[in-house]
Coordinates of C-alpha atoms in Angstrom, one line a residue:
Chain A
X67 CA -17.3 4.3 -51.2
X68 CA -15.0 1.5 -52.1
X69 CA -12.0 3.8 -52.2
X70 CA -12.8 5.2 -48.8
X71 CA -13.1 1.8 -47.3
X72 CA -9.9 0.7 -49.0
X73 CA -7.9 3.7 -47.8
X74 CA -9.3 3.3 -44.3
X75 CA -8.1 -0.3 -44.3
X76 CA -4.7 0.8 -45.6
X77 CA -4.6 3.5 -42.8
X78 CA -5.5 0.9 -40.2
X79 CA -2.7 -1.4 -41.4
X80 CA -0.2 1.4 -41.6
X81 CA -0.9 2.6 -38.1
X82 CA -0.6 -0.9 -36.8
X83 CA 2.9 -1.1 -38.3
X84 CA 4.0 2.4 -37.3
X85 CA 2.0 3.4 -34.2
X86 CA 3.6 6.9 -34.2
X87 CA 1.7 7.6 -37.4
X88 CA -1.7 7.4 -35.6
X89 CA -0.5 10.2 -33.3
X90 CA 0.7 12.4 -36.2
X91 CA -2.1 12.1 -38.8
X92 CA -4.9 13.8 -36.7
X93 CA -2.7 16.9 -36.6
X94 CA -2.7 17.3 -40.4
X95 CA -6.1 19.1 -40.5
X96 CA -5.1 21.2 -37.5
X97 CA -1.9 22.4 -39.1
X98 CA -3.7 22.9 -42.5
X99 CA -6.3 25.1 -40.8
X100 CA -3.6 27.1 -39.1
X101 CA -1.8 27.6 -42.5
X102 CA -5.1 28.5 -44.2
X103 CA -6.0 31.1 -41.5
X104 CA -2.5 32.8 -41.6
X105 CA -2.3 32.7 -45.4
X106 CA -5.8 34.3 -45.8
X107 CA -4.4 37.5 -44.3
X108 CA -7.2 37.8 -41.7
X109 CA -4.7 38.7 -39.1
X110 CA -1.4 40.6 -39.2
X111 CA 1.6 38.2 -39.4
X112 CA 3.0 39.6 -36.1
X113 CA -0.3 38.8 -34.5
X114 CA -0.6 35.2 -35.7
X115 CA 2.5 33.8 -37.4
X116 CA 2.3 30.6 -39.4
X117 CA 4.0 27.2 -38.8
X118 CA 7.0 28.0 -40.9
X119 CA 7.9 31.0 -38.7
X120 CA 7.5 28.9 -35.6
X121 CA 9.8 26.2 -36.9
X122 CA 12.3 28.9 -37.8
X123 CA 12.1 30.3 -34.3
X124 CA 12.6 26.8 -33.0
X125 CA 15.8 26.4 -34.9
X126 CA 17.1 29.9 -34.1
X127 CA 16.4 29.5 -30.3
X128 CA 17.9 26.0 -30.3
X129 CA 21.0 27.3 -32.2
X130 CA 21.5 30.1 -29.7
X131 CA 21.2 27.5 -26.9
X132 CA 18.4 29.3 -25.2
X133 CA 15.7 26.7 -25.8
X134 CA 17.7 23.7 -24.7
X135 CA 18.7 25.5 -21.5
X136 CA 15.2 26.6 -20.7
X137 CA 13.8 23.2 -21.5
X138 CA 16.4 21.5 -19.2
X139 CA 15.6 23.9 -16.4
X140 CA 11.9 23.2 -16.6
X141 CA 12.3 19.4 -16.9
X142 CA 14.8 19.3 -14.0
X143 CA 12.4 21.3 -11.8
X144 CA 9.4 19.1 -12.8
X145 CA 11.2 15.8 -12.1
X146 CA 12.8 17.0 -8.9
X147 CA 9.4 18.1 -7.7
X148 CA 7.8 14.9 -8.9
X149 CA 10.4 12.7 -7.2
X150 CA 10.0 14.5 -3.9
X151 CA 6.2 14.4 -4.2
X152 CA 6.4 10.6 -4.8
X153 CA 8.9 10.1 -2.0
X154 CA 6.4 11.8 0.4
X155 CA 3.2 10.8 -1.2
X156 CA 3.5 7.0 -1.6
X157 CA 4.5 6.2 2.0
X158 CA 1.8 8.7 3.2
X159 CA -0.8 7.1 1.0
X160 CA 0.1 3.6 2.2
X161 CA -0.1 4.7 5.8
X162 CA -3.5 6.3 5.3
X163 CA -4.7 3.4 3.2
X164 CA -3.7 0.7 5.8
X165 CA -4.6 2.5 9.0
X166 CA -8.2 3.2 9.6
X167 CA -7.1 5.7 12.3
X168 CA -4.7 7.6 10.1
X169 CA -7.5 7.7 7.5
X170 CA -10.0 9.3 9.8
X171 CA -7.6 11.9 11.1
X172 CA -6.0 12.9 7.8
X173 CA -8.7 12.7 5.2
X174 CA -10.5 15.9 6.0
X175 CA -7.2 17.7 6.3
X176 CA -6.1 16.3 2.9
X177 CA -9.3 17.4 1.2
X178 CA -9.0 20.9 2.8
X179 CA -5.4 21.5 1.5
X180 CA -6.2 19.9 -1.8
X181 CA -8.6 22.7 -2.5
X182 CA -6.0 25.3 -1.9
X183 CA -4.5 24.6 -5.3
X184 CA -0.9 25.3 -6.3
X185 CA -1.1 28.9 -7.4
X186 CA -3.1 29.9 -4.4
X187 CA 0.0 29.3 -2.3
X188 CA 2.1 31.7 -4.4
X189 CA 1.4 35.0 -2.5
X190 CA 2.4 33.5 0.9
X191 CA 5.3 31.5 -0.6
X192 CA 6.7 34.7 -2.2
X193 CA 6.8 36.4 1.2
X194 CA 8.3 33.4 2.9
X195 CA 10.8 32.2 0.3
X196 CA 11.0 35.0 -2.3
X197 CA 11.4 34.6 -6.1
X198 CA 13.4 31.5 -6.3
X199 CA 13.8 27.8 -6.6
X200 CA 12.3 27.0 -3.2
X201 CA 9.0 28.6 -4.1
X202 CA 8.9 26.7 -7.4
X203 CA 9.8 23.4 -5.9
X204 CA 7.2 23.8 -3.1
X205 CA 4.5 24.4 -5.7
X206 CA 5.5 21.4 -7.8
X207 CA 5.8 19.1 -4.8
X208 CA 2.5 20.3 -3.5
X209 CA 0.7 19.8 -6.8
X210 CA 2.2 16.3 -7.4
X211 CA 1.6 15.2 -3.8
X212 CA -2.2 15.2 -3.7
X213 CA -3.0 13.0 -6.7
X214 CA -0.3 10.6 -5.6
X215 CA -1.5 10.4 -2.0
X216 CA -5.2 10.1 -2.9
X217 CA -4.6 7.5 -5.6
X218 CA -2.3 5.5 -3.4
X219 CA -4.9 5.4 -0.7
X220 CA -7.5 4.2 -3.3
X221 CA -5.1 1.6 -4.5
X222 CA -4.2 0.2 -1.1
X223 CA -7.9 0.0 -0.2
X224 CA -8.8 -1.7 -3.4
X225 CA -6.5 -4.7 -2.8
X226 CA -8.8 -7.5 -1.9
X227 CA -8.7 -8.5 1.8
X228 CA -8.4 -12.2 0.9
X229 CA -5.0 -11.5 -0.8
X230 CA -3.5 -10.2 2.4
X231 CA -5.1 -13.1 4.3
X232 CA -3.7 -15.6 1.9
X233 CA -0.2 -14.2 2.3
X234 CA -0.5 -14.3 6.0
X235 CA -1.6 -17.9 6.1
X236 CA 1.2 -18.8 3.8
X237 CA 3.6 -17.5 6.4
X238 CA 4.2 -13.8 5.4
X239 CA 4.8 -11.3 8.2
X240 CA 2.9 -8.0 8.1
X241 CA 5.9 -6.3 6.7
X242 CA 6.2 -8.8 3.9
X243 CA 2.5 -8.5 3.2
X244 CA 3.1 -4.8 2.6
X245 CA 5.9 -5.5 0.2
X246 CA 4.5 -8.6 -1.6
X247 CA 0.8 -7.7 -1.6
X248 CA -0.1 -4.2 -0.7
X249 CA 2.4 -2.4 -2.9
X250 CA 2.0 -4.4 -6.1
X251 CA -1.8 -4.4 -5.6
X252 CA -1.8 -0.6 -5.3
X253 CA 0.7 -0.1 -8.1
X254 CA -1.7 0.6 -11.0
X255 CA -3.4 3.3 -8.9
X256 CA -0.1 4.7 -7.8
X257 CA 0.9 5.0 -11.5
X258 CA -2.4 6.8 -12.2
X259 CA -1.7 9.2 -9.4
X260 CA 1.7 9.8 -10.7
X261 CA 0.4 10.4 -14.2
X262 CA -2.2 12.9 -12.9
X263 CA 0.4 14.5 -10.6
X264 CA 2.9 15.0 -13.4
X265 CA 0.2 16.5 -15.6
X266 CA -0.9 19.0 -12.9
X267 CA 2.7 19.6 -11.9
X268 CA 3.7 20.4 -15.5
X269 CA 0.9 23.0 -15.7
X270 CA 1.7 24.5 -12.3
X271 CA 5.4 24.7 -13.2
X272 CA 4.7 26.8 -16.3
X273 CA 2.4 29.1 -14.3
X274 CA 5.0 29.5 -11.6
X275 CA 7.8 30.1 -14.1
X276 CA 5.7 32.9 -15.6
X277 CA 5.5 34.6 -12.3
X278 CA 8.7 33.9 -10.4
X279 CA 10.9 32.4 -13.1
X280 CA 14.2 33.7 -14.5
X281 CA 14.4 30.7 -16.9
X282 CA 12.3 27.8 -18.2
X283 CA 9.7 27.4 -20.9
X284 CA 7.1 29.4 -18.9
X285 CA 9.5 32.2 -18.4
X286 CA 10.4 32.2 -22.1
X287 CA 6.7 32.5 -23.1
X288 CA 6.0 35.3 -20.6
X289 CA 9.2 37.1 -21.6
X290 CA 8.2 36.9 -25.2
X291 CA 5.0 38.7 -24.4
X292 CA 7.0 41.6 -23.2
X293 CA 8.9 41.9 -26.5
X294 CA 5.7 41.1 -28.4
X295 CA 7.1 37.9 -30.0
X296 CA 4.0 35.8 -30.7
X297 CA 6.2 33.3 -32.5
X298 CA 8.0 32.4 -29.3
X299 CA 4.7 32.2 -27.3
X300 CA 3.3 29.8 -29.9
X301 CA 6.5 27.8 -29.9
X302 CA 6.3 27.5 -26.1
X303 CA 2.7 26.2 -26.3
X304 CA 3.6 23.6 -28.9
X305 CA 6.6 22.4 -26.8
X306 CA 4.3 22.0 -23.8
X307 CA 1.9 19.8 -25.7
X308 CA 4.6 17.8 -27.4
X309 CA 6.6 17.2 -24.2
X310 CA 3.6 15.9 -22.4
X311 CA 2.7 13.6 -25.2
X312 CA 6.3 12.2 -25.1
X313 CA 6.2 11.7 -21.4
X314 CA 2.8 10.0 -21.5
X315 CA 3.4 7.8 -24.5
X316 CA 7.0 6.8 -24.0
X317 CA 7.2 6.6 -20.2
X318 CA 3.8 6.3 -18.4
X319 CA 1.8 4.2 -20.9
X320 CA 4.5 1.5 -21.2
X321 CA 4.7 1.2 -17.4
X322 CA 0.9 0.8 -17.2
X323 CA 1.0 -1.9 -19.9
X324 CA 3.7 -3.8 -18.1
X325 CA 1.9 -3.8 -14.8
X326 CA -1.8 -3.5 -14.3
X327 CA -2.9 -4.6 -17.8
X328 CA -0.6 -7.6 -17.8
X329 CA -2.0 -8.7 -14.4
X330 CA -5.6 -8.2 -15.4
X331 CA -6.0 -5.5 -12.7
X332 CA -6.8 -2.9 -15.3
X333 CA -8.8 -3.7 -18.5
X334 CA -7.1 -2.2 -21.5
Chain B
X75 CA -3.9 -38.3 17.0
X76 CA -5.8 -35.0 17.4
X77 CA -4.5 -32.3 15.2
X78 CA -7.2 -29.7 15.7
X79 CA -9.5 -29.2 18.6
X80 CA -12.2 -26.6 19.0
X81 CA -13.6 -26.3 22.6
X82 CA -16.8 -24.3 23.2
X83 CA -15.8 -21.9 20.5
X84 CA -17.9 -18.7 20.5
X85 CA -18.0 -15.5 18.4
X86 CA -20.0 -12.3 19.2
X87 CA -19.7 -9.2 17.1
X88 CA -20.6 -5.7 18.2
X89 CA -22.9 -4.1 15.7
X90 CA -22.2 -0.3 16.0
X91 CA -25.4 0.6 14.1
X92 CA -27.7 -1.5 16.3
X93 CA -25.6 -0.7 19.3
X94 CA -25.8 -4.4 20.5
X95 CA -23.9 -7.6 20.3
X96 CA -24.7 -10.3 17.8
X97 CA -23.8 -13.9 18.3
X98 CA -22.6 -15.7 15.1
X99 CA -21.2 -18.8 16.8
X100 CA -22.7 -19.9 20.1
X101 CA -20.9 -23.0 21.3
X102 CA -19.0 -25.2 18.9
X103 CA -16.8 -28.1 19.9
X104 CA -15.1 -30.2 17.3
X105 CA -12.1 -32.6 17.0
X106 CA -10.2 -33.4 13.8
X107 CA -7.8 -36.2 13.7
X108 CA -4.5 -36.1 11.7
X109 CA -5.1 -37.0 8.1
X110 CA -8.9 -36.7 8.4
X111 CA -11.2 -35.1 6.0
X112 CA -14.1 -33.2 7.6
X113 CA -16.8 -31.3 5.8
X114 CA -18.8 -28.6 7.6
X115 CA -22.2 -28.0 6.1
X116 CA -25.0 -25.7 7.0
X117 CA -27.4 -23.0 5.6
X118 CA -26.0 -19.5 5.1
X119 CA -25.7 -17.6 8.3
X120 CA -25.0 -20.7 10.3
X121 CA -21.6 -19.4 11.2
X122 CA -19.5 -21.9 9.2
X123 CA -17.3 -19.3 7.5
X124 CA -16.9 -17.4 10.8
X125 CA -15.6 -20.6 12.4
X126 CA -13.1 -21.1 9.6
X127 CA -12.0 -17.4 9.8
X128 CA -11.4 -17.9 13.5
X129 CA -9.4 -21.2 13.0
X130 CA -7.4 -19.5 10.3
X131 CA -6.7 -16.6 12.7
X132 CA -8.2 -13.9 10.5
X133 CA -10.6 -12.8 13.2
X134 CA -10.3 -13.2 17.0
X135 CA -12.7 -15.6 18.8
X136 CA -14.8 -14.3 21.7
X137 CA -14.7 -17.4 23.9
X138 CA -13.6 -21.0 24.0
X139 CA -10.3 -22.4 22.6
X140 CA -8.7 -23.3 19.3
X141 CA -5.9 -25.8 19.8
X142 CA -3.6 -27.0 17.1
X143 CA -1.5 -30.0 18.3
X144 CA -2.5 -28.9 21.8
X145 CA -1.3 -25.3 21.5
X146 CA -3.6 -22.3 21.3
X147 CA -3.5 -20.5 18.0
X148 CA -2.5 -16.9 17.7
X149 CA -3.3 -15.0 14.5
X150 CA -2.8 -16.5 11.0
X151 CA 0.1 -18.9 10.4
X152 CA 1.6 -21.2 7.8
X153 CA 0.6 -24.3 9.7
X154 CA -3.0 -23.5 8.8
X155 CA -3.2 -23.3 5.0
X156 CA -6.3 -21.7 3.5
X157 CA -8.1 -22.1 0.2
X158 CA -10.5 -19.2 -0.6
X159 CA -13.7 -19.1 -2.4
X160 CA -12.3 -16.0 -4.2
X161 CA -9.1 -18.1 -5.1
X162 CA -7.0 -15.1 -3.7
X163 CA -4.1 -15.8 -6.1
X164 CA -1.6 -13.0 -6.4
X165 CA -2.4 -11.4 -9.9
X166 CA 1.1 -10.0 -10.3
X167 CA 2.8 -13.3 -9.7
X168 CA 3.0 -16.2 -12.2
X169 CA 1.4 -19.5 -11.3
X170 CA 4.8 -20.9 -10.4
X171 CA 5.6 -18.0 -8.1
X172 CA 2.1 -18.2 -6.5
X173 CA 2.7 -21.8 -5.6
X174 CA 6.3 -21.1 -4.5
X175 CA 5.1 -18.2 -2.2
X176 CA 4.8 -20.2 1.0
X177 CA 8.3 -21.8 0.6
X178 CA 9.6 -18.3 -0.3
X179 CA 8.3 -16.9 3.0
X180 CA 10.1 -19.8 4.8
X181 CA 13.3 -18.7 3.2
X182 CA 13.7 -21.6 0.8
X183 CA 16.1 -20.7 -2.0
X184 CA 14.7 -19.9 -5.5
X185 CA 15.8 -23.1 -7.2
X186 CA 14.4 -25.3 -4.5
X187 CA 11.1 -23.5 -4.2
X188 CA 10.7 -23.7 -8.0
X189 CA 11.3 -27.5 -7.8
X190 CA 8.6 -27.7 -5.0
X191 CA 6.2 -25.6 -7.0
X192 CA 6.7 -27.7 -10.2
X193 CA 6.1 -30.9 -8.2
X194 CA 2.8 -29.6 -6.8
X195 CA 1.7 -28.2 -10.2
X196 CA 2.3 -31.6 -11.7
X197 CA 0.1 -33.1 -8.9
X198 CA -2.8 -30.9 -10.2
X199 CA -2.0 -31.4 -13.9
X200 CA -1.0 -27.8 -14.2
X201 CA 2.7 -28.1 -15.4
X202 CA 1.9 -26.4 -18.7
X203 CA 0.6 -23.2 -16.9
X204 CA 3.6 -22.6 -14.7
X205 CA 4.7 -19.4 -16.4
X206 CA 1.2 -17.9 -16.9
X207 CA -0.5 -15.2 -14.8
X208 CA -3.7 -16.1 -12.9
X209 CA -6.0 -13.9 -15.0
X210 CA -5.0 -16.0 -18.0
X211 CA -6.5 -19.1 -16.5
X212 CA -10.1 -20.4 -16.2
X213 CA -11.7 -20.4 -12.8
X214 CA -11.3 -24.1 -12.4
X215 CA -7.6 -23.9 -13.1
X216 CA -7.2 -20.9 -10.8
X217 CA -8.6 -22.8 -7.9
X218 CA -6.4 -25.8 -8.7
X219 CA -3.5 -23.4 -8.2
X220 CA -5.1 -22.2 -5.0
X221 CA -5.3 -25.7 -3.6
X222 CA -1.7 -26.7 -4.5
X223 CA -0.4 -23.3 -3.3
X224 CA -1.7 -24.1 0.1
X225 CA -0.5 -27.8 0.0
X226 CA 3.0 -26.8 -1.2
X227 CA 3.5 -25.1 2.2
X228 CA 2.9 -28.4 4.1
X229 CA 0.2 -27.1 6.5
X230 CA -0.8 -29.1 9.5
X231 CA -4.4 -28.5 8.5
X232 CA -5.9 -27.3 5.2
X233 CA -8.9 -25.0 5.6
X234 CA -11.1 -24.8 2.6
X235 CA -13.8 -22.1 2.5
X236 CA -16.4 -23.0 -0.2
X237 CA -13.6 -23.3 -2.6
X238 CA -15.6 -24.7 -5.5
X239 CA -18.7 -22.5 -5.1
X240 CA -17.8 -20.1 -7.9
X241 CA -16.9 -22.6 -10.7
X242 CA -19.4 -24.1 -13.1
X243 CA -21.1 -27.4 -12.2
X244 CA -19.1 -29.7 -14.5
X245 CA -15.7 -28.2 -13.4
X246 CA -16.8 -28.5 -9.8
X247 CA -17.3 -32.3 -10.1
X248 CA -13.9 -32.7 -11.7
X249 CA -12.3 -30.5 -9.0
X250 CA -14.0 -32.6 -6.3
X251 CA -12.7 -35.8 -7.7
X252 CA -9.3 -34.4 -8.1
X253 CA -9.3 -33.2 -4.5
X254 CA -10.2 -36.7 -3.2
X255 CA -7.4 -38.1 -5.3
X256 CA -4.9 -35.6 -4.0
X257 CA -6.1 -36.2 -0.4
X258 CA -5.6 -39.9 -0.8
X259 CA -2.1 -39.4 -2.2
X260 CA -0.9 -36.8 0.4
X261 CA -3.2 -37.3 3.3
X262 CA -3.5 -33.7 4.5
X263 CA -5.9 -32.9 7.4
X264 CA -8.8 -31.0 5.7
X265 CA -11.7 -28.9 7.0
X266 CA -14.0 -28.2 4.1
X267 CA -16.7 -25.6 4.5
X268 CA -19.6 -25.8 2.1
X269 CA -23.4 -25.3 1.7
X270 CA -23.6 -28.1 -0.9
X271 CA -24.8 -31.2 0.8
X272 CA -23.7 -33.6 -2.0
X273 CA -20.3 -32.1 -2.0
X274 CA -19.9 -32.4 1.7
X275 CA -20.8 -36.1 1.6
X276 CA -18.8 -36.9 -1.5
X277 CA -15.6 -35.5 -0.1
X278 CA -15.5 -36.2 3.5
X279 CA -14.9 -39.0 6.1
X280 CA -17.3 -37.1 8.4
X281 CA -19.9 -34.4 7.8
X282 CA -20.5 -31.8 10.6
X283 CA -24.0 -30.2 10.3
X284 CA -24.1 -26.7 11.7
X285 CA -27.2 -24.7 12.6
X286 CA -27.5 -21.3 14.1
X287 CA -23.9 -21.3 15.5
X288 CA -24.2 -24.8 17.0
X289 CA -23.2 -28.3 15.9
X290 CA -26.4 -30.1 15.1
X291 CA -25.0 -33.5 14.4
X292 CA -22.0 -35.3 13.0
X293 CA -22.3 -38.1 10.4
X294 CA -19.6 -40.6 9.4
X295 CA -19.3 -41.3 5.7
X296 CA -18.0 -44.8 5.2
X297 CA -18.0 -44.7 1.4
X298 CA -15.1 -46.5 -0.2
X299 CA -12.3 -44.5 -2.0
X300 CA -11.4 -43.5 -4.7
X301 CA -14.7 -41.7 -5.1
X302 CA -16.0 -41.0 -8.5
X303 CA -19.2 -39.2 -9.3
X304 CA -20.3 -41.7 -12.0
X305 CA -20.3 -44.5 -9.4
X306 CA -21.6 -42.5 -6.4
X307 CA -24.5 -40.9 -8.1
X308 CA -26.2 -44.3 -8.2
X309 CA -24.8 -45.5 -4.9
X310 CA -27.5 -46.3 -2.3
X311 CA -25.3 -45.4 0.7
X312 CA -24.4 -42.1 -0.8
X313 CA -28.0 -41.3 -1.6
X314 CA -29.2 -42.2 1.9
X315 CA -26.4 -40.2 3.6
X316 CA -27.0 -37.2 1.3
X317 CA -30.8 -37.3 2.0
X318 CA -30.1 -37.6 5.8
X319 CA -27.8 -34.5 5.8
X320 CA -30.1 -32.6 3.5
X321 CA -33.1 -33.1 5.8
X322 CA -31.1 -31.9 8.8
X323 CA -29.8 -28.8 6.9
X324 CA -33.3 -27.9 5.7
X325 CA -35.0 -28.4 9.0
X326 CA -32.2 -26.5 10.7

């Protein structure tokens, strides 16, 4: 018992010093289980390769330049789509959030189109735009747009009325109220919307790449299926998970800590 | 000299559920001289906050006139500073930037508005908190910031809407004493809305008693200043005036 407690306390201290450790340690049993299953010979190796084969495939594909190229293609598509989605979604959300009239008119329409999720657009997009970048970008923008709009509206509406009133009676014009009060007040929600949007967009992108892609991680995985290369499929899946973790932990979480939590708008 | 004048002020709302008009303020006339301190007291639902919101320009009035230095008001404006019950500090701005917000809106350069903000923070004994964020302060400290933020903008009239209602009783007494001290030093024109009779009498030169959207009576408070709770709590005049106002409010 004593040893357990002491090692727990050592682990707590270690993770406090190296926060990355806390993210890695939980994977040790997962990987151990994976190794155990592959080593037991329950499945043929070609059916379920082990971690070592996947790591080898990673180095081989990286060496041949395929993986970096595909990764870059996917990320550029995601961030282009996300940037466009934000550029449309944030102003739209602010308009709907500040105008009762715009809210009444647009809300049912928004909910209607939100339900026709990303992939459901593919058949008609393929007829309109064919197998290409336009189709892919449309799907990503569409997927990112809704969480950004809906969360921005929520954020704008959650800014206490007294804050705008205070700004007005301190001499702020309506335009300055928007900049000094509405936007910063809605920011934590906008970031939540962005986080959800990127998450959905990432998934949609992989799906679209499988269907219309000629490059990208999704394409790599689907193409590997054709040649029966389970190693590459597994590698693709692991990359999806790792990339999202990096985006979330290194980009989104720090922004959240620097804004909403610092101001006490969000309890950590 | 009259700073603020309300003439036959009236407010009716349309209630879309009942499908009828509701009158919150029937007919209120009031004059406030420059440098005066007027408390408006009354039971909840008497229309006191509605009056303040109309004077601040947050909501339109349905009838009558609101004149500031003889001119009709139009929407909210920096010549009417407001202190809110909810404090309404900007959570994403430091205390210094909150206090400097009014000067910033006037186009005062950064260095000068920081100097102004520091001066007013010192007035409220808050110099040490300048670089902190509102959520790091106690309620009492937040409202001190709220008061000096409004004052730092040099308003013609300071509108205070039950500003001390959400702080604890001991802090409230300290804040009331500090407000009377600051008022004596700077002589702003103040309209102070409250439902607390003792607070109304303690602070003001004149107490306006409101009932069902009408002015019931106005009582002069000729207590000497500076006012301190430890003295006034035993003071016969204070007790008599408080009792008088209390009877009016309760019978209203």
